[in-house]
């Protein structure tokens, strides 16, 4: 993190702008909107600033800047076109520990001013750390367009109710948060967004009167598919639940970019799981889910891809069902779908494959062997999950049972992420290619004539 974001309360606080031109004027408007007592030092002022001074909205000192001028101010902005003066302002502030910003000179800034969407009291600040201010403005325009104006109203109405909510739930922080989650996502929000303040207030009050700690206390587990790794491929439902969870259990398949989207103050528990390396045995994960939910928490079990495809999701919720814990399962894009689309290999195609089979290549001693004779239909695509380590044996068995050695095969590593890597070969060459290209899990093997389509359909440049 290059900058620490914060919102300053400048009401009745003294701020200083050095400079009296158009840039100073823009900054002055912004600072005045934040309720500060504004002092401007500049030999001359543009007309509008002079008007502010005449109306006593600002205090004006008509001379050049002196180092001691910064004393007594919370924040200082230097907006002159004289680099030496700006430098002087910066040094004066640095010496005295005062927050300073020199307009358009990041090296001389102790703080920077973000782009802002203002629906006060709701404010959204956007920054690219000075790297691409235009990008920040573009993003701001999008948020402006997307964020209904009524959210500002809703925030204000919620503020009016805060004391009453505190009184009702006391120190039960979780019940308080639950109340707000329910209240701000329900009919009150709809009313506020529709511009009906009275209706929204009434609705908030009714919700508060009806809510009790016990009903807000019940925990639940959400078993959520996080998709193949690219955050854009999450479902809306997944994202909403990620924002709501008290605690998140995740494993290797959930990418850091996705974890970033989990509510900041949610507890994160890593439960591991690579083919042979379980940070927590499955039985313990199952038990932990039950325990956390029984503590009244909203528990998110995030799984790569889809929870019900080679995800052991079934086992996890079985235990929940047995213990009477409320749960929900949210589908995710399984990695076969992700890899197929992002590598340009349709899993079915009228000319090449009429069916597709998903199998797992992972096999522990004592587990049932794949039904090889059933995997030999040349018009069927096979997608093999967890097959990197076993690739030589898988290719060998498929050939032994009748797939031809020149059957096209692709292996797609970390599909849909910026690290996606695709290698294409045949059943006879694949094991060698995997080794040569250094392919590591997570990767999927796709077997069948559809693989030849990648030549034409691969739309995404990925490393080979
Ligand atoms: N439930 C998951 C699969 C879990 S099994 C799903 O629906 O996708 C783990 C295997 O999934 C990995 O060994 C790998 O074969 C595959 N996998 C998961 N994410 C992947 C990705 N981004 N790219 C390629 N394969 C992936």
Short mmCIF file of N, CA and C in Angstrom, two decimals, residues 144-241:
data_model
loop_
_atom_site.label_atom_id
_atom_site.label_comp_id
_atom_site.label_asym_id
_atom_site.label_seq_id
_atom_site.Cartn_x
_atom_site.Cartn_y
_atom_site.Cartn_z
N UNK A 144 -20.03 7.08 -10.25
CA UNK A 144 -21.08 8.11 -10.23
C UNK A 144 -22.32 7.60 -10.94
N UNK A 145 -22.09 6.98 -12.11
CA UNK A 145 -23.21 6.54 -12.92
C UNK A 145 -23.92 5.35 -12.27
N UNK A 146 -23.15 4.54 -11.58
CA UNK A 146 -23.69 3.29 -11.08
C UNK A 146 -24.34 3.43 -9.70
N UNK A 147 -23.82 4.36 -8.90
CA UNK A 147 -24.26 4.43 -7.50
C UNK A 147 -25.50 5.31 -7.37
N UNK A 148 -26.62 4.72 -7.01
CA UNK A 148 -27.83 5.53 -6.91
C UNK A 148 -27.66 6.66 -5.89
N UNK A 149 -28.23 7.82 -6.21
CA UNK A 149 -28.11 8.97 -5.31
C UNK A 149 -28.70 8.69 -3.94
N UNK A 150 -29.72 7.85 -3.92
CA UNK A 150 -30.41 7.57 -2.66
C UNK A 150 -29.52 6.97 -1.59
N UNK A 151 -28.36 6.46 -1.96
CA UNK A 151 -27.50 5.88 -0.93
C UNK A 151 -27.01 6.92 0.08
N UNK A 152 -26.86 8.16 -0.39
CA UNK A 152 -26.47 9.23 0.52
C UNK A 152 -27.56 9.41 1.58
N UNK A 153 -28.81 9.43 1.11
CA UNK A 153 -29.95 9.56 2.02
C UNK A 153 -29.97 8.40 3.01
N UNK A 154 -29.79 7.21 2.46
CA UNK A 154 -29.85 6.02 3.31
C UNK A 154 -28.79 6.10 4.41
N UNK A 155 -27.59 6.54 4.04
CA UNK A 155 -26.51 6.65 5.03
C UNK A 155 -26.91 7.64 6.12
N UNK A 156 -27.51 8.74 5.71
CA UNK A 156 -27.92 9.76 6.69
C UNK A 156 -29.00 9.21 7.62
N UNK A 157 -29.99 8.52 7.06
CA UNK A 157 -31.08 7.97 7.88
C UNK A 157 -30.53 6.93 8.85
N UNK A 158 -29.60 6.13 8.36
CA UNK A 158 -28.99 5.13 9.24
C UNK A 158 -28.28 5.82 10.39
N UNK A 159 -27.59 6.92 10.08
CA UNK A 159 -26.89 7.69 11.11
C UNK A 159 -27.87 8.15 12.19
N UNK A 160 -29.07 8.59 11.77
CA UNK A 160 -30.07 9.05 12.75
C UNK A 160 -30.49 7.94 13.70
N UNK A 161 -30.37 6.70 13.24
CA UNK A 161 -30.88 5.57 14.02
C UNK A 161 -29.79 4.90 14.86
N UNK A 162 -28.57 5.36 14.69
CA UNK A 162 -27.45 4.65 15.32
C UNK A 162 -27.59 4.50 16.83
N UNK A 163 -27.98 5.59 17.48
CA UNK A 163 -28.07 5.53 18.95
C UNK A 163 -29.13 4.54 19.39
N UNK A 164 -30.26 4.57 18.69
CA UNK A 164 -31.34 3.64 19.04
C UNK A 164 -30.88 2.20 18.87
N UNK A 165 -30.12 1.94 17.83
CA UNK A 165 -29.65 0.58 17.58
C UNK A 165 -28.65 0.17 18.66
N UNK A 166 -27.79 1.10 19.03
CA UNK A 166 -26.82 0.81 20.10
C UNK A 166 -27.54 0.50 21.39
N UNK A 167 -28.57 1.29 21.66
CA UNK A 167 -29.31 1.09 22.89
C UNK A 167 -29.95 -0.29 22.92
N UNK A 168 -30.50 -0.66 21.77
CA UNK A 168 -31.22 -1.93 21.74
C UNK A 168 -30.29 -3.13 21.87
N UNK A 169 -29.16 -3.08 21.20
CA UNK A 169 -28.29 -4.27 21.18
C UNK A 169 -27.08 -4.17 22.10
N UNK A 170 -26.89 -2.99 22.70
CA UNK A 170 -25.78 -2.83 23.64
C UNK A 170 -24.45 -3.23 23.04
N UNK A 171 -23.73 -4.08 23.75
CA UNK A 171 -22.38 -4.44 23.32
C UNK A 171 -22.36 -5.59 22.32
N UNK A 172 -23.54 -6.09 21.96
CA UNK A 172 -23.58 -7.23 21.05
C UNK A 172 -23.30 -6.75 19.62
N UNK A 173 -22.00 -6.68 19.35
CA UNK A 173 -21.58 -6.06 18.10
C UNK A 173 -22.09 -6.83 16.89
N UNK A 174 -22.09 -8.16 17.04
CA UNK A 174 -22.51 -8.97 15.89
C UNK A 174 -24.00 -8.76 15.58
N UNK A 175 -24.79 -8.69 16.64
CA UNK A 175 -26.23 -8.47 16.43
C UNK A 175 -26.45 -7.11 15.76
N UNK A 176 -25.66 -6.14 16.18
CA UNK A 176 -25.77 -4.81 15.58
C UNK A 176 -25.46 -4.86 14.09
N UNK A 177 -24.37 -5.54 13.78
CA UNK A 177 -23.99 -5.59 12.37
C UNK A 177 -25.05 -6.34 11.55
N UNK A 178 -25.53 -7.44 12.12
CA UNK A 178 -26.58 -8.20 11.44
C UNK A 178 -27.79 -7.33 11.18
N UNK A 179 -28.16 -6.56 12.23
CA UNK A 179 -29.33 -5.70 12.07
C UNK A 179 -29.13 -4.78 10.86
N UNK A 180 -27.95 -4.15 10.81
CA UNK A 180 -27.70 -3.22 9.71
C UNK A 180 -27.69 -3.94 8.36
N UNK A 181 -27.14 -5.13 8.37
CA UNK A 181 -27.12 -5.87 7.09
C UNK A 181 -28.53 -6.12 6.59
N UNK A 182 -29.38 -6.54 7.52
CA UNK A 182 -30.75 -6.82 7.14
C UNK A 182 -31.47 -5.51 6.75
N UNK A 183 -31.30 -4.49 7.61
CA UNK A 183 -32.04 -3.25 7.41
C UNK A 183 -31.61 -2.53 6.13
N UNK A 184 -30.31 -2.52 5.86
CA UNK A 184 -29.82 -1.72 4.73
C UNK A 184 -29.94 -2.44 3.39
N UNK A 185 -30.35 -3.69 3.46
CA UNK A 185 -30.47 -4.46 2.23
C UNK A 185 -31.94 -4.73 1.92
N UNK A 186 -32.82 -4.21 2.78
CA UNK A 186 -34.23 -4.58 2.65
C UNK A 186 -35.10 -3.45 2.13
N UNK A 187 -36.34 -3.44 2.55
CA UNK A 187 -37.31 -2.47 2.04
C UNK A 187 -36.91 -1.02 2.32
N UNK A 188 -36.23 -0.79 3.47
CA UNK A 188 -35.83 0.60 3.78
C UNK A 188 -34.92 1.14 2.69
N UNK A 189 -34.00 0.28 2.26
CA UNK A 189 -33.07 0.71 1.23
C UNK A 189 -33.84 1.03 -0.05
N UNK A 190 -34.79 0.18 -0.40
CA UNK A 190 -35.56 0.41 -1.62
C UNK A 190 -36.29 1.75 -1.54
N UNK A 191 -36.86 2.03 -0.36
CA UNK A 191 -37.57 3.31 -0.18
C UNK A 191 -36.62 4.48 -0.37
N UNK A 192 -35.46 4.37 0.27
CA UNK A 192 -34.50 5.48 0.19
C UNK A 192 -34.06 5.69 -1.25
N UNK A 193 -33.82 4.59 -1.95
CA UNK A 193 -33.37 4.70 -3.34
C UNK A 193 -34.48 5.29 -4.20
N UNK A 194 -35.72 5.07 -3.78
CA UNK A 194 -36.84 5.64 -4.53
C UNK A 194 -37.11 7.08 -4.11
N UNK A 195 -36.30 7.61 -3.19
CA UNK A 195 -36.45 9.00 -2.78
C UNK A 195 -37.51 9.21 -1.70
N UNK A 196 -37.99 8.12 -1.10
CA UNK A 196 -39.05 8.23 -0.09
C UNK A 196 -38.43 8.20 1.31
N UNK A 197 -38.03 9.37 1.80
CA UNK A 197 -37.32 9.41 3.08
C UNK A 197 -38.20 9.00 4.25
N UNK A 198 -39.44 9.45 4.21
CA UNK A 198 -40.34 9.14 5.33
C UNK A 198 -40.57 7.63 5.38
N UNK A 199 -40.86 7.05 4.22
CA UNK A 199 -41.08 5.60 4.16
C UNK A 199 -39.85 4.84 4.60
N UNK A 200 -38.67 5.31 4.19
CA UNK A 200 -37.43 4.62 4.55
C UNK A 200 -37.23 4.67 6.07
N UNK A 201 -37.47 5.84 6.66
CA UNK A 201 -37.30 5.98 8.10
C UNK A 201 -38.26 5.04 8.84
N UNK A 202 -39.52 5.04 8.39
CA UNK A 202 -40.50 4.16 9.04
C UNK A 202 -40.07 2.71 8.95
N UNK A 203 -39.61 2.34 7.76
CA UNK A 203 -39.23 0.96 7.54
C UNK A 203 -38.05 0.57 8.44
N UNK A 204 -37.09 1.48 8.57
CA UNK A 204 -35.95 1.19 9.45
C UNK A 204 -36.42 0.99 10.88
N UNK A 205 -37.36 1.86 11.29
CA UNK A 205 -37.85 1.77 12.68
C UNK A 205 -38.62 0.47 12.92
N UNK A 206 -39.42 0.08 11.93
CA UNK A 206 -40.17 -1.16 12.07
C UNK A 206 -39.22 -2.35 12.17
N UNK A 207 -38.20 -2.33 11.30
CA UNK A 207 -37.24 -3.44 11.32
C UNK A 207 -36.56 -3.51 12.68
N UNK A 208 -36.21 -2.33 13.22
CA UNK A 208 -35.52 -2.31 14.51
C UNK A 208 -36.43 -2.84 15.63
N UNK A 209 -37.68 -2.42 15.59
CA UNK A 209 -38.61 -2.85 16.64
C UNK A 209 -38.78 -4.38 16.60
N UNK A 210 -38.79 -4.95 15.40
CA UNK A 210 -39.07 -6.38 15.27
C UNK A 210 -37.84 -7.25 15.53
N UNK A 211 -36.65 -6.67 15.38
CA UNK A 211 -35.44 -7.49 15.48
C UNK A 211 -35.11 -7.82 16.92
N UNK A 212 -34.69 -9.02 17.18
CA UNK A 212 -34.17 -9.31 18.51
C UNK A 212 -32.86 -10.07 18.38
N UNK A 213 -32.06 -9.95 19.41
CA UNK A 213 -30.71 -10.52 19.37
C UNK A 213 -30.71 -11.96 18.93
N UNK A 214 -31.67 -12.74 19.46
CA UNK A 214 -31.65 -14.17 19.17
C UNK A 214 -31.82 -14.42 17.68
N UNK A 215 -32.77 -13.73 17.06
CA UNK A 215 -33.00 -14.00 15.64
C UNK A 215 -31.83 -13.51 14.80
N UNK A 216 -31.10 -12.51 15.32
CA UNK A 216 -29.97 -12.00 14.55
C UNK A 216 -28.69 -12.78 14.83
N UNK A 217 -28.79 -13.69 15.77
CA UNK A 217 -27.60 -14.39 16.24
C UNK A 217 -27.31 -15.70 15.52
N UNK A 218 -28.31 -16.18 14.75
CA UNK A 218 -28.12 -17.51 14.21
C UNK A 218 -27.03 -17.55 13.16
N UNK A 219 -26.13 -18.49 13.32
CA UNK A 219 -25.04 -18.63 12.36
C UNK A 219 -25.50 -19.42 11.15
N UNK A 220 -24.70 -19.36 10.12
CA UNK A 220 -25.01 -20.14 8.92
C UNK A 220 -23.72 -20.35 8.16
N UNK A 221 -23.71 -21.40 7.36
CA UNK A 221 -22.53 -21.66 6.54
C UNK A 221 -22.92 -21.50 5.07
N UNK A 222 -22.10 -20.77 4.34
CA UNK A 222 -22.29 -20.63 2.90
C UNK A 222 -21.14 -21.33 2.21
N UNK A 223 -21.47 -22.36 1.51
CA UNK A 223 -20.46 -23.10 0.74
C UNK A 223 -20.46 -22.50 -0.65
N UNK A 224 -19.41 -21.76 -0.96
CA UNK A 224 -19.45 -20.91 -2.14
C UNK A 224 -18.35 -21.27 -3.14
N UNK A 225 -18.73 -21.43 -4.37
CA UNK A 225 -17.76 -21.66 -5.44
C UNK A 225 -17.15 -20.33 -5.86
N UNK A 226 -15.83 -20.26 -5.86
CA UNK A 226 -15.15 -18.99 -6.17
C UNK A 226 -14.69 -18.95 -7.62
N UNK A 227 -15.02 -19.99 -8.39
CA UNK A 227 -14.61 -19.99 -9.79
C UNK A 227 -13.14 -20.34 -9.94
N UNK A 228 -12.65 -20.29 -11.18
CA UNK A 228 -11.32 -20.81 -11.47
C UNK A 228 -10.16 -19.88 -11.10
N UNK A 229 -10.41 -18.69 -10.57
CA UNK A 229 -9.28 -17.88 -10.12
C UNK A 229 -9.38 -16.42 -10.49
N UNK A 230 -10.00 -16.12 -11.62
CA UNK A 230 -10.14 -14.74 -12.04
C UNK A 230 -11.33 -14.11 -11.31
N UNK A 231 -11.11 -13.02 -10.54
CA UNK A 231 -12.21 -12.46 -9.75
C UNK A 231 -13.41 -12.04 -10.58
N UNK A 232 -13.18 -11.68 -11.84
CA UNK A 232 -14.31 -11.30 -12.69
C UNK A 232 -15.31 -12.43 -12.88
N UNK A 233 -14.88 -13.65 -12.60
CA UNK A 233 -15.74 -14.79 -12.85
C UNK A 233 -16.50 -15.25 -11.60
N UNK A 234 -16.43 -14.43 -10.54
CA UNK A 234 -17.26 -14.72 -9.36
C UNK A 234 -18.72 -14.43 -9.70
N UNK A 235 -19.63 -15.06 -9.00
CA UNK A 235 -21.03 -14.68 -9.16
C UNK A 235 -21.33 -13.51 -8.22
N UNK A 236 -22.41 -12.78 -8.54
CA UNK A 236 -22.82 -11.68 -7.66
C UNK A 236 -23.10 -12.21 -6.26
N UNK A 237 -23.75 -13.37 -6.21
CA UNK A 237 -24.10 -13.96 -4.92
C UNK A 237 -22.83 -14.24 -4.10
N UNK A 238 -21.82 -14.80 -4.77
CA UNK A 238 -20.56 -15.09 -4.09
C UNK A 238 -19.99 -13.80 -3.51
N UNK A 239 -19.96 -12.76 -4.32
CA UNK A 239 -19.36 -11.51 -3.88
C UNK A 239 -20.12 -10.92 -2.69
N UNK A 240 -21.45 -10.96 -2.77
CA UNK A 240 -22.24 -10.41 -1.65
C UNK A 240 -21.94 -11.18 -0.37
N UNK A 241 -21.87 -12.49 -0.47
CA UNK A 241 -21.60 -13.28 0.74
C UNK A 241 -20.18 -13.04 1.24
#
